[in-house]
Short mmCIF file of C-alpha atoms in Angstrom, two decimals:
data_model
loop_
_atom_site.label_atom_id
_atom_site.label_comp_id
_atom_site.label_asym_id
_atom_site.label_seq_id
_atom_site.Cartn_x
_atom_site.Cartn_y
_atom_site.Cartn_z
CA MET A 1 66.62 49.05 -6.24
CA LYS A 2 64.73 51.02 -3.62
CA TYR A 3 66.34 53.72 -1.49
CA ARG A 4 65.69 55.34 1.88
CA GLU A 5 67.04 58.42 3.56
CA LEU A 6 69.77 57.78 6.13
CA GLY A 7 68.24 59.94 8.83
CA ASN A 8 68.96 63.62 8.28
CA THR A 9 72.34 63.07 6.59
CA GLY A 10 71.08 63.82 3.10
CA LEU A 11 72.38 60.42 1.97
CA SER A 12 69.96 58.14 0.17
CA VAL A 13 70.98 54.50 0.67
CA SER A 14 69.85 51.22 -0.86
CA GLU A 15 67.30 49.43 1.32
CA VAL A 16 69.36 46.26 1.07
CA SER A 17 72.99 47.22 1.48
CA PHE A 18 75.82 44.96 2.59
CA GLY A 19 78.23 44.42 5.44
CA THR A 20 81.75 43.15 4.78
CA TRP A 21 82.64 41.24 7.94
CA ALA A 22 82.30 37.90 6.15
CA ILE A 23 84.61 38.78 3.25
CA GLY A 24 87.13 40.32 5.65
CA GLY A 25 87.36 37.37 8.03
CA ASP A 26 85.94 35.53 11.06
CA TRP A 27 83.17 33.77 9.11
CA GLY A 28 85.20 30.82 7.90
CA ASN A 29 87.28 30.62 4.75
CA SER A 30 86.58 33.09 1.96
CA LYS A 31 88.16 34.01 -1.36
CA ASP A 32 88.89 37.60 -2.35
CA GLU A 33 87.80 37.00 -5.93
CA ASP A 34 84.40 35.77 -4.73
CA GLY A 35 84.01 38.78 -2.47
CA LEU A 36 84.96 41.20 -5.24
CA ARG A 37 82.50 39.60 -7.65
CA GLY A 38 79.83 39.91 -4.99
CA LEU A 39 80.59 43.60 -4.48
CA GLN A 40 80.45 44.19 -8.22
CA ALA A 41 77.15 42.34 -8.57
CA ALA A 42 75.66 44.41 -5.75
CA MET A 43 76.71 47.71 -7.31
CA GLU A 44 75.42 46.65 -10.73
CA GLN A 45 72.00 46.15 -9.15
CA GLY A 46 71.95 49.55 -7.49
CA VAL A 47 73.49 48.94 -4.08
CA ASN A 48 75.21 52.19 -3.12
CA PHE A 49 76.14 51.63 0.52
CA PHE A 50 78.55 49.26 2.25
CA ASP A 51 79.48 48.86 5.91
CA THR A 52 82.91 47.76 7.08
CA ALA A 53 85.35 48.16 9.98
CA ASP A 54 89.06 48.54 10.51
CA VAL A 55 89.22 45.18 12.31
CA TYR A 56 87.48 43.12 9.62
CA GLY A 57 90.38 40.99 8.51
CA GLY A 58 92.77 43.53 10.05
CA GLY A 59 91.71 46.13 7.46
CA HIS A 60 91.41 43.69 4.56
CA ALA A 61 87.69 44.33 4.09
CA GLU A 62 88.39 48.05 3.69
CA GLU A 63 91.04 47.25 1.08
CA LEU A 64 88.62 45.06 -0.87
CA LEU A 65 86.07 47.88 -0.85
CA ALA A 66 88.69 50.29 -2.15
CA LYS A 67 89.48 47.97 -5.02
CA ALA A 68 85.82 47.41 -5.88
CA THR A 69 84.80 51.08 -5.73
CA ARG A 70 87.71 52.82 -7.47
CA GLY A 71 86.35 55.64 -9.60
CA LYS A 72 82.97 55.40 -7.87
CA GLN A 73 83.75 57.30 -4.68
CA ASP A 74 81.04 59.88 -5.39
CA GLU A 75 78.27 57.36 -5.98
CA ILE A 76 79.11 54.54 -3.55
CA HIS A 77 78.86 55.44 0.13
CA ILE A 78 81.00 53.68 2.74
CA ALA A 79 80.58 53.42 6.49
CA THR A 80 83.45 52.13 8.56
CA LYS A 81 84.12 51.73 12.26
CA PHE A 82 86.91 52.20 14.78
CA CYS A 83 88.11 51.58 18.36
CA ARG A 84 88.30 47.79 18.57
CA ALA A 85 91.89 47.69 17.32
CA GLY A 86 92.82 49.01 20.77
CA ASP A 87 91.70 48.58 24.36
CA ILE A 88 88.03 49.51 24.20
CA HIS A 89 87.95 50.36 27.92
CA ASP A 90 90.92 52.75 27.84
CA PRO A 91 89.83 56.41 27.52
CA GLU A 92 93.05 57.12 25.60
CA ASN A 93 91.74 54.85 22.86
CA TYR A 94 89.09 57.51 22.20
CA SER A 95 91.33 60.58 22.40
CA ALA A 96 91.35 63.02 19.49
CA ARG A 97 94.88 61.89 18.62
CA ARG A 98 94.05 58.19 18.57
CA ILE A 99 90.78 58.61 16.66
CA SER A 100 92.57 60.73 14.08
CA GLU A 101 95.11 57.93 13.65
CA TYR A 102 92.39 55.34 13.22
CA CYS A 103 90.66 57.56 10.69
CA GLU A 104 93.81 58.20 8.64
CA GLN A 105 94.54 54.47 8.52
CA SER A 106 91.04 53.70 7.26
CA LEU A 107 91.20 56.50 4.70
CA ARG A 108 94.42 55.05 3.32
CA ARG A 109 92.97 51.55 3.07
CA LEU A 110 89.73 52.83 1.56
CA GLU A 111 91.62 55.14 -0.82
CA ARG A 112 89.25 57.99 0.00
CA GLU A 113 89.54 61.59 1.10
CA ALA A 114 86.57 61.38 3.45
CA ILE A 115 84.50 58.68 5.14
CA ASP A 116 80.75 59.02 4.60
CA LEU A 117 79.79 57.55 7.99
CA TYR A 118 82.37 56.96 10.73
CA GLN A 119 81.09 54.79 13.57
CA ILE A 120 82.34 53.99 17.05
CA HIS A 121 82.50 50.20 17.08
CA CYS A 122 80.48 48.95 20.07
CA PRO A 123 82.15 51.01 22.80
CA PRO A 124 81.43 50.38 26.49
CA MET A 125 78.80 52.47 28.23
CA GLU A 126 81.32 54.42 30.30
CA ILE A 127 82.85 55.86 27.13
CA LEU A 128 79.45 56.93 25.83
CA ARG A 129 78.53 58.52 29.16
CA ASP A 130 81.78 60.49 29.23
CA GLY A 131 81.01 61.87 25.77
CA SER A 132 84.51 63.16 24.95
CA VAL A 133 84.66 60.87 21.93
CA PHE A 134 81.93 62.90 20.24
CA ALA A 135 83.95 66.12 20.50
CA ALA A 136 86.82 64.33 18.76
CA LEU A 137 84.46 63.20 16.01
CA ASP A 138 83.12 66.74 15.65
CA GLN A 139 86.70 67.84 15.04
CA LEU A 140 87.23 65.23 12.34
CA LYS A 141 84.02 66.37 10.70
CA ALA A 142 85.18 69.98 10.80
CA GLU A 143 88.43 68.90 9.14
CA GLY A 144 86.52 67.22 6.33
CA LYS A 145 87.89 63.76 7.12
CA ILE A 146 84.41 62.38 7.84
CA ARG A 147 81.01 63.53 6.60
CA HIS A 148 78.86 62.06 9.36
CA TYR A 149 79.34 59.91 12.43
CA GLY A 150 77.37 57.33 14.34
CA VAL A 151 77.64 54.47 16.81
CA SER A 152 77.33 50.72 16.50
CA VAL A 153 75.64 49.70 19.76
CA GLU A 154 74.94 46.47 21.61
CA THR A 155 72.00 47.52 23.79
CA ILE A 156 68.87 49.64 23.77
CA GLU A 157 70.23 51.70 26.68
CA GLU A 158 73.39 52.54 24.72
CA GLY A 159 71.38 53.51 21.67
CA LEU A 160 69.07 55.82 23.61
CA LEU A 161 72.06 57.51 25.26
CA CYS A 162 73.74 58.08 21.89
CA LEU A 163 70.62 59.82 20.62
CA GLU A 164 71.14 62.46 23.30
CA TYR A 165 74.25 63.66 21.42
CA PRO A 166 73.13 65.91 18.53
CA GLY A 167 76.01 64.92 16.25
CA VAL A 168 75.07 61.22 16.15
CA ALA A 169 73.62 60.80 12.67
CA ALA A 170 73.02 57.05 12.72
CA LEU A 171 72.89 53.99 14.94
CA GLN A 172 73.85 50.50 13.90
CA VAL A 173 71.82 47.93 15.82
CA ILE A 174 71.13 44.21 16.07
CA PHE A 175 67.51 43.86 14.98
CA ASN A 176 65.87 40.71 13.67
CA LEU A 177 63.07 38.26 14.41
CA PHE A 178 65.11 36.95 17.35
CA ARG A 179 65.98 40.46 18.63
CA GLN A 180 62.81 42.53 18.28
CA GLN A 181 63.17 44.84 21.28
CA PRO A 182 64.51 47.88 19.32
CA ALA A 183 61.08 48.27 17.70
CA GLN A 184 59.51 49.27 21.02
CA GLU A 185 61.42 52.44 21.89
CA LEU A 186 64.75 52.79 20.11
CA LEU A 187 63.48 52.88 16.53
CA PRO A 188 60.73 55.46 17.26
CA GLN A 189 63.19 57.65 19.19
CA ALA A 190 65.73 57.49 16.36
CA ALA A 191 63.07 58.46 13.84
CA ALA A 192 61.94 61.36 16.03
CA LYS A 193 65.51 62.66 16.28
CA GLY A 194 66.34 62.17 12.61
CA ALA A 195 68.94 59.45 13.13
CA GLY A 196 69.37 56.69 10.57
CA ILE A 197 69.16 53.02 11.52
CA LEU A 198 71.49 50.41 10.04
CA VAL A 199 70.48 46.85 10.88
CA ARG A 200 73.30 44.37 11.28
CA LEU A 201 72.97 40.61 11.77
CA PRO A 202 69.51 40.60 10.16
CA LEU A 203 69.66 36.81 9.86
CA ALA A 204 70.97 36.12 13.39
CA SER A 205 74.30 34.77 12.13
CA GLY A 206 72.48 32.57 9.63
CA LEU A 207 69.91 31.01 11.96
CA LEU A 208 67.11 32.78 10.11
CA THR A 209 68.08 31.26 6.79
CA GLY A 210 66.60 28.00 8.08
CA LYS A 211 69.56 26.09 6.67
CA PHE A 212 71.08 24.84 9.92
CA THR A 213 70.36 21.70 11.88
CA ALA A 214 71.36 20.90 15.45
CA SER A 215 74.36 18.98 14.09
CA SER A 216 75.67 21.82 11.88
CA THR A 217 79.31 22.72 12.53
CA PHE A 218 81.52 25.70 11.68
CA GLN A 219 85.18 26.16 10.77
CA GLU A 220 87.70 27.05 13.45
CA ASN A 221 88.12 30.58 12.04
CA ASP A 222 84.37 31.22 12.10
CA HIS A 223 83.09 33.31 15.03
CA ARG A 224 80.01 31.10 15.10
CA ARG A 225 82.35 28.47 16.49
CA PHE A 226 84.80 30.44 18.62
CA ASN A 227 82.24 32.90 20.00
CA ALA A 228 79.15 30.70 20.19
CA ASN A 229 78.85 31.44 23.92
CA GLY A 230 80.50 34.86 24.03
CA GLU A 231 84.03 33.56 24.56
CA GLN A 232 85.69 36.36 22.53
CA PHE A 233 83.20 39.24 22.44
CA ASN A 234 79.58 40.07 23.16
CA VAL A 235 77.47 36.92 22.94
CA GLY A 236 74.70 38.91 21.25
CA GLU A 237 76.85 39.26 18.12
CA THR A 238 76.55 35.50 17.52
CA PHE A 239 73.18 33.84 16.91
CA ALA A 240 71.47 36.91 18.44
CA GLY A 241 72.58 35.67 21.86
CA LEU A 242 70.70 32.37 21.59
CA PRO A 243 72.28 28.99 22.33
CA PHE A 244 72.80 27.44 18.89
CA GLY A 245 70.59 24.39 19.43
CA LYS A 246 67.71 26.48 20.75
CA GLY A 247 68.14 28.91 17.86
CA VAL A 248 67.80 26.09 15.34
CA GLU A 249 64.68 24.85 17.11
CA LEU A 250 63.12 28.32 17.12
CA ALA A 251 64.01 28.92 13.47
CA GLN A 252 62.14 25.74 12.54
CA LYS A 253 59.03 27.20 14.16
CA LEU A 254 59.29 30.19 11.85
CA GLU A 255 59.43 28.26 8.59
CA TRP A 256 55.92 29.51 7.74
CA ILE A 257 57.22 33.02 7.03
CA ALA A 258 58.82 31.78 3.79
CA GLU A 259 55.45 30.99 2.22
CA GLY A 260 55.08 33.28 -0.78
CA ARG A 261 58.41 34.98 -0.02
CA GLY A 262 60.94 32.61 -1.57
CA ASN A 263 62.85 31.60 1.54
CA MET A 264 63.28 32.40 5.22
CA ALA A 265 66.20 34.78 4.68
CA ARG A 266 64.24 37.05 2.34
CA ALA A 267 61.20 36.90 4.60
CA SER A 268 63.28 37.76 7.67
CA MET A 269 64.77 40.84 6.01
CA ARG A 270 61.38 41.85 4.63
CA TRP A 271 60.10 41.90 8.21
CA ILE A 272 62.92 44.29 9.16
CA LEU A 273 62.22 46.59 6.21
CA ASP A 274 58.55 46.66 7.16
CA HIS A 275 59.68 48.98 9.99
CA PRO A 276 59.86 52.46 8.39
CA ALA A 277 62.44 53.77 10.88
CA VAL A 278 64.98 51.35 9.38
CA SER A 279 67.26 52.97 6.78
CA CYS A 280 68.71 49.72 5.47
CA VAL A 281 69.63 46.15 6.31
CA ILE A 282 73.26 45.15 5.90
CA PRO A 283 73.48 41.36 5.55
CA GLY A 284 76.86 39.77 5.01
CA PHE A 285 77.91 37.74 2.00
CA LYS A 286 80.78 35.69 0.66
CA ASN A 287 79.87 35.41 -3.00
CA GLU A 288 77.69 36.69 -5.82
CA ALA A 289 74.98 34.07 -5.28
CA GLN A 290 74.42 35.25 -1.71
CA VAL A 291 74.28 38.87 -2.87
CA ASN A 292 71.62 38.03 -5.44
CA ASP A 293 69.57 36.02 -2.99
CA ASN A 294 69.61 38.82 -0.43
CA LEU A 295 68.62 41.41 -3.02
CA ALA A 296 65.58 39.32 -3.91
CA THR A 297 64.22 40.51 -0.55
CA LEU A 298 63.08 43.65 -2.36
CA ASP A 299 60.57 41.64 -4.42
CA VAL A 300 58.76 39.78 -1.65
CA PRO A 301 55.48 40.99 -0.07
CA SER A 302 55.28 42.69 3.28
CA PHE A 303 53.79 41.06 6.34
CA SER A 304 50.17 41.70 7.27
CA PRO A 305 49.32 43.37 10.60
CA GLY A 306 48.13 39.99 11.84
CA ASP A 307 51.42 38.37 10.89
CA MET A 308 53.34 41.13 12.66
CA GLU A 309 51.34 40.54 15.83
CA ARG A 310 51.93 36.79 15.58
CA LEU A 311 55.68 37.29 15.22
CA ALA A 312 55.80 39.75 18.13
CA ALA A 313 53.95 37.29 20.36
CA PHE A 314 56.30 34.47 19.30
CA TYR A 315 59.31 36.61 20.23
CA GLN A 316 57.99 37.45 23.69
CA SER A 317 56.84 33.98 24.63
CA GLU A 318 59.38 31.68 22.99
CA VAL A 319 62.55 33.67 22.23
CA VAL A 320 63.09 36.21 25.02
CA PRO A 321 63.58 33.60 27.79
CA TYR A 322 66.61 32.19 25.99
CA ILE A 323 68.47 35.37 24.94
CA ARG A 324 71.81 35.74 26.71
CA GLY A 325 73.65 39.00 27.29
CA GLU A 326 72.33 42.52 27.40
CA VAL A 327 69.78 43.66 24.84
#
């Protein structure tokens, strides 16, 4: 395993870490025993950081993490998120009282005394501009309930605003071959300010595995079906904001990246890790096989400068015109 510093937090995290949305829910059917075996396999190979949220399976993902990490609280770091269990546009949802309640509920489910990284879960811009939420998080930090805090953001503008608040230790962003814009300004600014970068949706909801065809379908309880066009939440959280058919077509044009790198998924995450401002990628998983395949990313070669230029040009000319939603 290879590790990187999570900004200025003092935490050293595995380059390939894991998100738990898929084992919590909203990615089709999953089995707890498969998820637990995957978590165990990850830890056995040196993964020391996991990302979750209080709304993943209504808290179930946090409970699975608690079960998998019992007795390892000092060596396995956990980031969780809050706010989407309530009305994300209501200022009261971000009051010190409400945030403390969210935090206590997560601590109980995680079976921990403190949360390593507590993140606001994609709040609207007006909440970030107001800034009161950060004072509440400072209070939780002073109380020892959280060690650090950050924000999971949807857009570059939100990320840059968050960096203006000195207590923000990390940003969680959508960054992949179909969403390259953060590399231009957000990643350099985060590095300059000592903020860590967690990359979610590194495979664009699976498009960048190269396994889908235009006729691929998804289960009713999979967000790739019920949010394919942003019906339930931000369209950018599903297929990087691309229409599914166009995403499949574009992924086929990127098949060359797998040459010498095993498969498209490993190559896609290698591209992300080739950006030094990134602290870690947090792909999802449902079972041990997916964990092992994602961890093989660490063994594949980096992209050449020429390849990086080719991929940047591809993004600008062929991907950007089809991205929906704010970026």
